[in-house]
Amino acid sequence: MRFRSMTFSARHLLGIESMPAADILTILDLADSYAELNRGQFKRTSILEGMTQINMFFENSTRTQASFELAGKRLGADVMNLHVATSSVGKGETLIDTAMTLNAMRPDLLVVRHPMSGAVNLLAQKVDCAVVNAGDGRHEHPTQALLDALTIRRSTGRVSGLTVAICGDIQHSRVARSNLLLLSKMQNRVRLVGPRTLIPDAFGELGADIFHDMESGLKDVDIVMMLRLQEERMSGAFVPSLREYFHLFGLDSEKLAVANPAAIVMHPGPMNRGVEIDGTLADDINRSVISSQVEMGVAVRMAVLHLLTTASTRSELTD
Amino acid sequence: MADFDLVLSNALLVNPELDSIVEGTLAVSDGRIAAMGKDVPTDSGALQIDCAGACLAPGIVDIGVKIGEPGERHKESFGSAARAAAAGGVTTIVTRPDTTPPIDNPETLQFFQQRARAAAKVRIKPMAALTKERAGSEMTEINLLLDVGAVAFSDCDSPVRDGKVMSRCLSYCSQHGALVIGHPQEPDLSRHACATAGPFAVLMGIPTVSSQAEMMGLERDLALVAMTQARYHADQITTAAALPVLERYLDNGCNVTAGTSIHHLTLNEFDIAGYRTFYKVKPPLRAESDRQATVDALARGLISVISSMHTPQDEESKRLPFESAASGAVALETLLPAALRLHHTDGLGLPTLFRALSLNPSRLLELGTGRLSPGAPADLVLFDPDKPYTLDRTKLHSKSRNTPFDGQVLQGQVLRTFRAGQEIFRNDT
């Protein structure tokens, strides 16, 4: 693989909000080379040789955790997965106490997912190693936005000057927030499309254009990003029913027809086929880049783990 | 020749009743203010204190203080709350009934009163719950609670949801001349909310409530007050939207007053950046425009009471993700220095401030304090309004140190506090 000069000074990856555009590009560039590595037969490097990575998931996840695990292992780290059972009470105590305990075991990287916004920031204040936010509540999911950016750049050749529609349950989505922040930082137009019950009006003051129907929302867009609608929000509380939601906001080739003919379709997964996206469209390799997103996920996470450990080694040496 | 116990000379007398600040001397006899003015004779055998030009004002009457007794004495006891109050120039604390268990029956209130008497050096006036267990369905024994000293009735931050129950509570209280203190908030809209809706909170991804929920809660309560002719005080008005509602009912002759909290007067929604749980209060901090409207309403007298809403929380209940962290902040000791920010930066006069800190709350509860005039109880605070210092939360007298002002520069320091002419605090620094 190529070696390049990289400037990356962040100690943790907690969110896109505080990340300079230059750091985003550094991650994407490095991730590009890891994507090439991952396509070869021999996928292992020794960048993290001897280091310990702990994946601490306070919320169920299959793909994100697998992606981080694979990323760590391909870089040569010892990876441990920890599922922290959560009850609705005392989550916080578990969080801080578990963090302190794990910190005492001297890991080099902590990858954390937690159901509450801000929980990963809180944890990062209590540990000495680098912390990666693998999703906190409705707040941020920075590696998802980075892998989406990489997928977009590899599909369209650029990651700025595009019009991107993020569709569905914006209110409860950390993916939407991180993507909105990243795409705005990189000079794209971001549209949020969905029912009014799932897009707080305040998003309009954050520079996004808000649409409540797919036809105007998808008109001429270059990228369509669908979000997952959580099961508990489908019936009654936020939308009247599943079928009404699919009728209005489910993506199918008919609704997609108003978009740029070359527009690509993305989804962070797991998909509800027939709820937010039509199954045939999701599988259409000419439009859907959903499996490419999964592939880029590993590459982006390798880049993030790589950069954070070299940054922390650097600061340790200067201490 | 008058027989004084204590003579405070060379002071700036801050008089909220007359809206004046004059240089002079104040003399105390038998726990009451005996004389004041330019030429009070000072050659008696009284204890003489030269105030060296510092301000002397009526002691603060703080409505809505949470003490951890019963139930959470590790967070705050009568003793620690009283020490904190005295250090903050607060001479009367009006306590909240949202304890564990709540103060919702005369027996608990009697126990509370005994503990209060044994431990406290400031005056402690208890509120009692409006409904049993603050659950909003059955009213408490209003008359029996009045007999053992309840000064007002409130379910604190859990508003009575059921309009019928609320209207009966108001009617019944009105029959007994009892004051009801409400928390204007639409309870369903504000469920689980821990920030005010807006672009800032929406990016943080935490549950929010529209600032309109306060106006809706106030409108509901005041409509019922108009219907029942009850005496009603809104504990915290914190939004611009609620002010016209308040004004309209006042114009229609409703017997209504409104207070606000020191935190909503001095902080805004941006302070919760970084998920800092010490800024999590109820209702949540508002937009800067709301803060300014609240300060303006205070200056106009539409909002007439400033409270600390002192809510002690231990480190464990604050060191949590923002959503699950406990609400509230300690504020007895920072109430006056924080209120002085309104004097220094928002241009409020000292007499105006002390009308809201001392005179109005005392009048509301008919306590007779809060005044600088002969015959009034000599509950006094001597303070330097300008002296700057950096707040170190570890030095607070409260058992809990959850202050949002930690590390901030505050301007204005309490020098001495007197209750009935007795010194209960002296600043040695």
XYZ file of C-alpha atoms in Angstrom:
748
model
C 0.000 0.000 0.000
C 0.940 3.605 -0.553
C 2.283 5.771 2.197
C 1.269 9.351 2.298
C 1.827 12.277 4.566
C -1.151 12.587 6.834
C -2.111 15.271 9.228
C -4.656 14.108 11.761
C -4.603 15.391 15.268
C -7.918 14.384 16.826
C -7.658 12.180 19.872
C -11.144 10.691 19.556
C -13.728 10.359 16.828
C -16.878 11.493 18.594
C -18.739 13.207 15.796
C -18.572 14.987 12.481
C -19.564 18.318 14.039
C -16.122 19.098 15.438
C -14.166 17.545 12.565
C -12.396 19.829 10.083
C -13.008 19.136 6.388
C -9.279 18.405 5.989
C -9.533 15.517 8.469
C -12.516 14.129 6.580
C -10.480 14.086 3.379
C -7.520 12.505 5.138
C -9.762 9.680 6.332
C -11.338 9.221 2.902
C -7.942 9.118 1.168
C -6.556 6.538 3.539
C -9.806 4.557 3.385
C -9.475 4.437 -0.403
C -6.207 2.584 -0.099
C -7.665 0.241 2.506
C -10.542 -0.480 0.142
C -7.946 -1.663 -2.383
C -6.210 -3.762 0.250
C -9.523 -5.364 1.202
C -10.123 -6.413 -2.387
C -6.876 -8.355 -2.494
C -6.470 -11.867 -1.191
C -4.114 -10.919 1.596
C -6.001 -8.405 3.727
C -3.848 -7.991 6.768
C -1.480 -5.243 7.834
C 0.406 -4.794 11.058
C -0.394 -1.152 11.800
C -2.177 -2.063 15.036
C 0.029 -5.057 15.865
C 0.122 -5.529 19.623
C -2.683 -3.059 20.264
C -5.960 -3.841 21.945
C -9.316 -2.702 20.612
C -12.451 -3.144 22.670
C -15.860 -2.858 21.024
C -18.325 -1.884 23.692
C -21.913 -2.034 22.494
C -24.652 -0.923 24.845
C -27.152 -1.369 22.039
C -27.611 -4.287 19.686
C -25.829 -4.105 16.394
C -24.740 -6.730 13.947
C -23.267 -4.938 11.001
C -21.534 -2.029 12.686
C -19.941 -4.239 15.264
C -18.849 -6.805 12.662
C -17.440 -4.015 10.541
C -15.386 -2.562 13.404
C -14.221 -6.015 14.428
C -13.059 -6.873 10.952
C -11.399 -3.476 10.589
C -9.441 -3.941 13.792
C -8.415 -7.496 12.956
C -7.285 -6.622 9.459
C -5.030 -3.990 11.003
C -3.552 -6.600 13.316
C -5.147 -5.519 16.600
C -6.424 -7.823 19.316
C -10.160 -7.173 19.234
C -12.536 -7.912 22.044
C -16.304 -7.543 21.792
C -18.236 -6.614 24.847
C -22.016 -6.602 24.994
C -23.220 -4.632 27.911
C -26.689 -5.667 28.882
C -28.745 -2.609 29.598
C -31.789 -2.049 31.667
C -33.626 1.229 31.480
C -32.363 2.256 34.907
C -28.775 2.694 35.874
C -27.439 2.696 32.349
C -25.234 5.584 33.268
C -23.615 3.928 36.230
C -22.924 0.940 34.068
C -21.446 3.218 31.468
C -18.982 5.054 33.709
C -18.126 2.025 35.800
C -17.580 -0.178 32.777
C -15.490 2.531 31.173
C -13.253 2.853 34.219
C -12.854 -0.904 34.464
C -11.961 -1.289 30.823
C -9.658 1.696 30.987
C -7.692 -0.040 33.719
C -7.042 -2.896 31.280
C -5.204 -0.379 29.106
C -6.856 -0.757 25.720
C -5.622 1.397 22.849
C -9.006 1.855 21.241
C -12.534 1.843 22.546
C -15.355 1.594 20.026
C -18.596 2.519 21.734
C -22.252 2.463 20.838
C -24.832 3.680 23.340
C -28.581 4.349 23.126
C -28.270 7.825 24.669
C -27.096 10.984 22.952
C -23.878 12.300 24.428
C -23.028 9.089 26.266
C -19.890 8.494 24.200
C -18.673 12.060 24.838
C -19.161 11.438 28.554
C -17.238 8.188 28.390
C -14.403 9.755 26.419
C -13.799 12.146 29.317
C -13.116 9.213 31.623
C -10.633 7.109 29.662
C -7.066 7.529 28.458
C -7.292 5.768 25.098
C -8.808 6.825 21.796
C -12.591 6.531 21.629
C -14.615 5.955 18.475
C -18.304 6.780 18.504
C -20.135 3.901 16.849
C -23.467 5.665 17.348
C -24.857 7.525 20.358
C -28.612 7.887 20.668
C -29.945 10.274 18.063
C -26.791 12.327 18.122
C -24.074 11.121 15.751
C -22.814 8.089 13.877
C -19.665 9.555 12.342
C -18.228 6.447 10.678
C -21.529 5.934 8.847
C -21.338 9.434 7.394
C -17.702 8.852 6.441
C -18.432 5.566 4.719
C -21.341 7.187 2.916
C -19.038 9.981 1.766
C -16.499 7.453 0.523
C -19.190 5.520 -1.315
C -20.454 8.732 -2.902
C -16.961 9.788 -3.924
C -16.185 6.421 -5.486
C -19.526 6.296 -7.311
C -19.726 9.866 -8.577
C -16.097 10.934 -8.530
C -16.676 13.761 -6.058
C -18.040 14.502 -2.636
C -18.996 18.132 -3.046
C -21.332 20.156 -5.215
C -23.969 17.431 -5.149
C -27.617 17.567 -4.198
C -28.401 14.891 -1.646
C -31.834 13.898 -0.373
C -31.965 12.194 3.021
C -35.384 10.588 3.335
C -37.434 9.181 6.148
C -37.224 9.354 9.925
C -34.868 12.307 10.335
C -35.862 13.105 13.899
C -34.675 9.869 15.455
C -31.698 9.334 13.174
C -28.076 9.818 14.124
C -27.177 8.805 10.583
C -29.156 11.767 9.255
C -27.441 14.199 11.634
C -23.913 13.028 10.868
C -24.609 12.993 7.142
C -26.180 16.444 7.223
C -23.114 17.797 9.020
C -20.601 16.078 6.759
C -22.325 16.830 3.490
C -22.852 20.484 4.440
C -19.192 20.775 5.447
C -18.220 19.455 2.014
C -20.381 22.038 0.198
C -23.290 19.853 -0.889
C -26.981 20.837 -0.888
C -28.833 18.661 1.574
C -32.562 18.036 1.398
C -34.488 16.337 4.144
C -37.566 14.518 2.932
C -40.212 12.913 5.107
C -43.455 13.413 7.008
C -43.619 16.503 9.242
C -43.904 14.298 12.294
C -40.418 12.955 11.656
C -38.554 16.144 10.690
C -38.326 18.772 13.445
C -38.805 22.233 11.900
C -35.533 23.334 13.475
C -33.616 21.358 10.851
C -34.585 24.069 8.397
C -32.467 26.528 10.386
C -29.456 24.249 10.007
C -29.112 24.867 6.309
C -31.112 21.924 4.993
C -34.055 22.253 2.610
C -37.092 20.447 3.923
C -39.631 18.621 1.768
C -42.693 16.706 2.797
C -43.293 14.894 -0.464
C -41.007 12.669 -2.474
C -41.785 14.148 -5.852
C -40.448 17.612 -5.123
C -37.890 16.293 -2.627
C -36.225 13.952 -5.115
C -36.443 16.252 -8.121
C -33.032 16.299 -9.830
C -31.101 14.994 -6.835
C -27.804 13.194 -7.344
C -27.997 11.002 -4.271
C -30.984 9.446 -2.515
C -30.251 8.318 1.010
C -33.022 6.294 2.597
C -33.252 5.853 6.354
C -34.667 2.992 8.315
C -38.061 3.548 9.924
C -38.033 1.938 13.366
C -40.812 -0.557 13.851
C -42.236 1.131 16.949
C -42.766 4.337 14.973
C -44.672 2.776 12.108
C -48.098 2.393 13.575
C -49.972 5.398 14.792
C -47.618 7.526 16.841
C -45.664 9.186 14.030
C -47.255 7.854 10.859
C -50.724 6.323 10.608
C -49.684 2.999 9.152
C -47.003 1.156 7.356
C -48.841 1.082 4.075
C -49.604 4.798 4.144
C -45.934 5.456 4.830
C -44.804 3.282 1.941
C -47.398 4.879 -0.273
C -46.050 8.359 0.439
C -42.370 7.879 1.237
C -41.343 4.363 0.226
C -38.748 4.579 -2.506
C -39.552 2.760 -5.737
C -38.448 3.283 -9.319
C -41.472 5.461 -10.017
C -40.625 7.973 -7.292
C -36.968 7.781 -8.246
C -37.789 8.749 -11.830
C -37.766 12.487 -11.016
C -34.187 12.323 -9.721
C -31.075 12.812 -11.820
C -31.028 9.763 -14.162
C -27.618 8.831 -12.772
C -28.707 9.212 -9.155
C -27.587 6.499 -6.771
C -29.614 5.009 -3.932
C -28.146 4.474 -0.487
C -29.369 2.899 2.744
C -27.461 2.486 6.002
C -29.203 -0.823 6.690
C -30.760 -2.898 7.918
C -33.506 -2.325 5.340
C -37.238 -2.760 5.783
C -38.085 -3.931 2.307
C -41.510 -2.669 1.374
C -41.538 -0.023 4.101
C -39.001 2.595 3.160
C -37.588 0.949 0.061
C -38.877 -1.306 -2.664
C -37.029 -4.629 -2.674
C -36.367 -4.706 -6.400
C -34.869 -1.243 -6.343
C -32.657 -2.087 -3.387
C -31.200 -4.974 -5.371
C -30.774 -3.048 -8.636
C -27.017 -2.913 -9.081
C -27.313 -0.012 -11.503
C -28.935 2.262 -8.917
C -28.309 0.849 -5.466
C -24.886 1.163 -3.826
C -26.037 -0.463 -0.614
C -23.526 -3.296 -0.658
C -20.771 -0.902 -1.614
C -21.620 1.034 1.556
C -21.026 -2.085 3.610
C -17.728 -2.676 1.856
C -16.577 0.920 2.357
C -17.603 0.658 5.994
C -14.731 -1.678 6.736
C -12.261 0.484 4.821
C -13.330 3.702 6.518
C -13.171 2.119 9.945
C -9.681 0.795 9.217
C -8.637 4.326 8.290
C -10.178 5.784 11.440
C -8.593 3.204 13.736
C -5.269 3.685 12.004
C -5.297 7.468 12.274
C -6.463 7.580 15.872
C -3.817 5.174 17.095
C -1.009 6.953 15.321
C -2.314 10.216 16.773
C -2.450 8.804 20.276
C 0.977 7.188 19.951
C 2.277 10.553 18.923
C 0.814 12.318 21.900
C 2.008 9.591 24.241
C 5.534 9.974 22.965
C 5.522 13.689 23.536
C 4.115 13.401 27.043
C -31.758 57.802 73.908
C -32.722 54.693 72.039
C -31.565 51.345 73.338
C -30.141 49.566 70.290
C -28.615 46.091 70.106
C -26.854 46.551 66.811
C -25.921 49.592 64.767
C -24.847 49.228 61.129
C -23.331 52.513 60.062
C -21.886 53.900 56.864
C -24.023 51.636 54.677
C -25.803 52.083 51.376
C -29.373 51.257 52.344
C -31.110 49.458 49.473
C -34.816 50.025 49.991
C -37.078 48.088 47.634
C -40.267 49.658 49.036
C -39.160 53.198 48.337
C -37.108 52.226 45.290
C -34.159 54.085 46.778
C -30.523 53.722 47.726
C -29.363 56.132 50.410
C -26.272 56.396 52.567
C -27.011 55.971 56.222
C -27.159 53.950 59.365
C -29.537 51.205 60.417
C -30.147 50.350 64.059
C -31.657 47.143 65.386
C -33.452 46.562 68.617
C -35.128 43.339 69.796
C -34.596 41.706 66.435
C -36.375 44.449 64.556
C -35.296 47.468 62.655
C -35.544 50.300 65.167
C -34.284 53.275 63.252
C -32.621 54.165 60.001
C -31.390 57.200 58.203
C -28.599 59.733 58.140
C -28.581 60.766 61.808
C -29.316 57.712 63.898
C -27.553 58.196 67.257
C -24.715 55.690 67.439
C -23.314 56.307 70.897
C -25.307 53.675 72.743
C -23.890 50.414 74.066
C -24.893 48.626 70.911
C -22.635 46.457 68.795
C -21.270 48.837 66.172
C -20.447 47.697 62.661
C -18.916 50.051 60.133
C -20.203 48.862 56.776
C -17.547 50.847 54.909
C -19.944 51.822 52.158
C -21.224 48.332 51.419
C -24.872 47.748 50.484
C -27.368 46.757 53.122
C -30.593 45.217 51.874
C -33.458 43.164 53.280
C -32.577 39.459 53.503
C -33.636 37.335 50.556
C -36.841 35.277 50.703
C -36.303 32.289 48.426
C -39.439 30.483 47.283
C -38.931 26.967 46.009
C -35.915 25.540 47.796
C -35.513 21.772 47.812
C -34.083 20.307 50.976
C -33.222 16.630 50.960
C -35.272 15.979 54.097
C -37.020 13.688 54.302
C -35.506 11.105 52.019
C -32.334 12.467 50.531
C -30.367 13.870 53.409
C -27.111 12.933 51.700
C -27.929 15.578 49.099
C -28.918 18.361 51.477
C -29.905 18.622 55.123
C -31.562 21.483 56.961
C -28.201 22.329 58.447
C -26.334 22.444 55.156
C -29.147 24.254 53.356
C -29.296 26.865 56.113
C -25.534 27.418 56.016
C -25.691 27.788 52.234
C -28.633 30.176 52.525
C -26.939 32.346 55.141
C -23.800 32.490 53.000
C -25.939 33.645 50.107
C -27.799 36.363 52.007
C -30.994 34.301 52.072
C -32.742 34.697 55.416
C -35.974 32.824 54.643
C -36.218 29.655 52.630
C -39.590 28.494 51.444
C -39.215 24.768 50.942
C -40.622 22.522 48.259
C -42.664 19.447 49.090
C -41.159 17.271 46.334
C -39.270 15.211 48.877
C -39.258 11.444 49.322
C -41.916 10.878 50.571
C -43.577 14.120 49.551
C -44.854 16.488 52.230
C -48.499 15.786 51.610
C -49.942 15.200 55.101
C -49.834 17.068 58.415
C -47.802 14.374 60.178
C -44.956 14.556 57.685
C -45.108 18.323 57.788
C -44.924 18.296 61.584
C -41.871 16.054 61.461
C -40.382 18.391 58.889
C -41.038 21.413 61.105
C -39.334 19.757 64.082
C -36.259 18.962 62.033
C -36.288 22.476 60.627
C -36.408 24.069 64.082
C -33.623 21.912 65.455
C -31.192 22.416 62.646
C -31.655 25.697 60.958
C -30.496 29.205 61.573
C -32.479 30.838 58.777
C -36.272 31.023 58.723
C -37.788 27.961 57.095
C -41.311 28.153 55.735
C -42.677 24.959 54.221
C -44.911 24.496 51.241
C -47.047 21.372 51.140
C -48.140 19.270 48.199
C -51.366 20.242 46.469
C -52.341 16.643 45.747
C -51.563 13.424 47.575
C -48.217 11.991 46.534
C -48.106 14.826 44.020
C -49.969 12.383 41.814
C -52.566 14.857 40.616
C -55.704 12.976 41.597
C -56.705 13.703 45.223
C -56.205 16.973 47.054
C -54.223 17.062 50.289
C -55.667 18.100 53.656
C -55.314 21.770 52.918
C -56.768 23.038 56.172
C -54.842 20.700 58.460
C -51.647 21.486 56.581
C -52.314 25.209 56.977
C -52.707 24.611 60.712
C -49.234 23.105 60.971
C -47.644 25.905 59.028
C -47.875 25.304 55.295
C -47.466 28.673 53.589
C -48.467 27.562 50.088
C -49.455 24.473 48.111
C -47.654 23.114 45.118
C -47.053 19.889 43.244
C -43.760 21.425 42.081
C -42.616 20.268 38.682
C -45.432 17.807 38.171
C -48.453 19.875 37.143
C -51.909 18.531 37.926
C -52.885 17.043 34.571
C -56.581 16.661 35.158
C -58.372 19.983 34.702
C -61.253 18.956 36.926
C -58.950 17.997 39.783
C -57.025 21.246 39.365
C -60.166 23.355 39.391
C -61.350 21.668 42.600
C -57.954 22.162 44.227
C -58.058 25.838 43.306
C -61.627 26.256 44.592
C -60.856 24.518 47.835
C -57.648 26.487 48.390
C -59.479 29.681 47.572
C -62.074 28.913 50.270
C -59.218 28.624 52.785
C -57.326 31.608 51.486
C -54.422 29.332 50.588
C -51.931 30.237 47.909
C -51.411 27.735 45.085
C -48.048 27.687 43.351
C -48.222 26.179 39.885
C -45.627 24.997 37.413
C -46.992 26.170 34.078
C -46.137 23.454 31.620
C -48.212 21.347 29.248
C -47.364 17.964 30.732
C -47.778 15.782 27.650
C -45.780 18.006 25.331
C -42.978 18.262 27.839
C -42.827 14.572 28.704
C -39.203 13.305 28.653
C -38.001 16.661 27.360
C -34.635 17.850 28.576
C -33.981 20.773 26.230
C -35.881 23.512 24.459
C -36.763 22.760 20.849
C -34.552 24.536 18.351
C -31.676 23.942 15.943
C -29.139 23.661 18.729
C -30.876 20.913 20.692
C -31.973 19.118 17.546
C -28.337 18.561 16.575
C -27.612 17.206 20.030
C -30.273 14.594 19.436
C -32.000 14.910 22.784
C -35.744 15.037 23.476
C -37.036 18.586 23.359
C -40.145 20.568 24.136
C -41.423 23.632 22.359
C -41.282 26.797 24.429
C -45.028 27.081 23.668
C -45.703 24.323 26.228
C -45.171 26.845 29.027
C -47.688 29.262 27.543
C -50.212 26.430 27.137
C -49.754 25.334 30.739
C -50.110 28.901 31.981
C -53.198 29.540 29.862
C -54.865 26.420 31.290
C -53.967 27.288 34.887
C -55.022 30.923 34.596
C -58.335 30.054 32.964
C -59.056 27.858 35.971
C -57.863 30.594 38.334
C -60.246 33.070 36.703
C -63.008 30.503 37.099
C -62.312 29.792 40.781
C -60.983 33.181 41.995
C -58.051 31.415 43.610
C -54.709 32.995 44.581
C -52.110 31.667 42.196
C -48.385 32.113 41.713
C -46.586 30.672 38.702
C -43.255 29.326 39.935
C -41.204 29.962 36.798
C -42.080 31.941 33.723
C -39.186 31.548 31.332
C -40.475 32.240 27.830
C -41.541 35.295 25.872
C -44.652 33.473 24.649
C -46.092 33.129 28.157
C -45.827 36.832 29.001
C -48.811 38.147 27.008
C -50.996 35.470 28.620
C -49.900 36.574 32.059
C -50.475 40.200 31.159
C -53.955 39.517 29.819
C -55.140 37.749 32.972
C -53.591 40.445 35.173
C -55.470 43.088 33.171
C -58.651 41.127 33.793
C -58.089 41.373 37.510
C -56.886 37.852 38.202
C -55.134 37.323 41.513
C -51.957 36.125 39.905
C -48.254 36.600 40.368
C -45.316 35.069 38.580
C -41.757 34.235 39.413
C -38.766 33.017 37.484
C -35.567 31.231 38.307
C -32.160 32.798 38.531
C -30.836 30.302 35.987
C -33.351 31.294 33.345
C -32.417 34.923 33.950
C -28.696 34.389 33.552
C -28.137 31.350 31.292
C -29.474 30.186 27.948
C -29.937 27.036 25.884
C -26.392 27.102 24.523
C -25.024 26.424 27.976
C -25.926 22.735 27.703
C -23.350 22.355 24.895
C -21.163 19.318 25.385
C -24.012 17.623 27.292
C -23.086 19.434 30.503
C -25.621 18.042 32.940
C -25.079 20.772 35.546
C -27.062 22.982 33.165
C -29.973 20.571 33.010
C -32.850 22.267 34.816
C -36.618 22.162 34.678
C -38.003 23.772 32.591
C -34.993 23.547 30.282
C -32.860 26.620 29.574
C -34.335 28.820 26.866
C -33.273 30.823 23.847
C -31.413 34.080 24.468
C -34.444 36.029 23.213
C -36.560 34.329 25.885
C -33.976 35.159 28.526
C -34.021 38.801 27.512
C -37.816 38.895 27.497
C -37.813 37.399 30.993
C -35.331 39.994 32.260
C -37.448 42.708 30.678
C -40.618 41.357 32.306
C -38.803 41.389 35.632
C -37.776 45.005 35.127
C -41.392 45.916 34.316
C -42.673 44.055 37.365
C -44.739 41.626 35.315
C -42.563 38.897 36.767
C -42.250 39.829 40.404
C -40.230 37.102 42.121
C -36.766 35.647 41.545
C -36.156 32.201 43.030
C -33.078 30.055 43.212
C -35.043 26.839 42.554
C -32.259 25.314 44.613
C -32.172 21.617 43.736
C -29.314 19.635 45.234
C -28.189 16.578 43.274
C -25.257 14.343 44.057
C -22.449 13.616 41.613
C -23.843 10.195 40.726
C -27.181 11.524 39.559
C -25.462 14.138 37.361
C -22.616 12.023 35.964
C -24.903 10.340 33.451
C -25.869 10.755 29.826
C -27.818 14.019 29.544
C -31.211 12.380 29.098
C -30.945 10.229 32.192
C -29.180 12.769 34.416
C -31.184 14.421 37.190
C -32.483 17.956 36.715
C -31.773 20.944 38.877
C -28.977 23.055 40.253
C -27.933 24.302 43.656
C -28.276 28.059 43.839
C -28.777 29.371 47.369
C -25.248 30.725 47.554
C -25.052 31.956 43.990
C -28.502 33.540 43.855
C -27.390 37.045 44.813
C -24.092 37.139 42.864
C -25.895 35.760 39.807
C -28.738 38.261 40.235
C -26.133 41.007 40.365
C -25.230 40.063 36.796
C -28.608 41.546 35.914
C -27.495 44.718 37.674
C -24.071 44.841 36.041
C -24.940 43.729 32.514
C -28.695 44.110 32.036
C -28.999 47.414 33.872
C -31.474 46.444 36.595
C -31.363 48.684 39.673
C -30.562 47.203 43.058
C -33.948 48.195 44.566
C -35.662 46.456 41.619
C -33.625 43.334 42.248
C -34.447 43.300 45.940
C -38.118 43.829 45.244
C -38.013 40.519 43.391
C -35.617 38.792 45.782
C -36.984 39.941 49.143
C -39.998 42.239 49.244
C -42.365 40.599 46.756
C -41.890 36.986 47.858
C -42.338 38.045 51.465
C -45.529 39.946 50.620
C -46.822 37.021 48.611
C -46.529 34.754 51.644
C -47.418 37.524 54.136
C -44.201 37.058 56.100
C -43.653 40.702 57.049
C -39.967 40.584 56.120
C -38.256 41.837 53.004
C -38.478 45.501 53.985
C -36.109 48.140 55.294
C -38.399 50.088 57.556
C -38.763 50.591 61.272
C -40.645 47.728 62.901
C -39.766 45.176 60.251
C -37.768 42.105 61.281
C -34.036 42.817 61.052
C -33.352 40.168 58.388
C -30.533 41.779 56.481
C -27.811 41.134 53.986
C -24.682 43.240 53.758
C -22.895 42.839 50.436
C -20.337 44.333 48.131
C -22.069 44.492 44.729
C -18.861 44.849 42.732
C -16.286 42.505 44.196
C -15.343 39.875 41.600
C -14.349 36.328 42.429
C -14.135 32.962 40.731
C -16.632 30.451 42.026
C -15.092 27.219 43.276
C -17.878 24.703 43.722
C -15.893 22.675 46.266
C -16.175 25.650 48.633
C -19.990 25.744 48.586
C -21.761 25.104 51.885
C -24.381 22.838 50.293
C -23.848 19.115 50.568
C -24.356 18.956 46.802
C -22.172 20.993 44.491
C -24.135 20.876 41.252
C -23.786 24.533 40.333
C -23.666 25.720 36.728
C -21.432 28.611 37.785
C -18.379 26.554 38.723
C -15.211 28.260 37.512
C -17.097 31.342 36.375
C -16.339 34.840 37.515
C -19.156 36.271 39.601
C -19.309 39.866 40.664
C -20.701 40.675 44.068
C -20.098 39.057 47.391
C -22.123 38.659 50.566
C -20.221 40.082 53.553
C -22.604 39.446 56.435
C -26.100 38.069 56.902
C -28.387 38.808 59.848
C -31.565 37.127 60.921
C -33.611 39.078 63.470
C -30.533 41.149 64.197
C -28.334 38.114 64.869
C -25.346 37.599 62.613
C -25.708 34.215 60.918
C -22.944 34.563 58.363
C -19.744 36.531 58.058
C -17.442 36.355 55.057
C -13.880 36.121 56.359
C -12.111 36.313 53.026
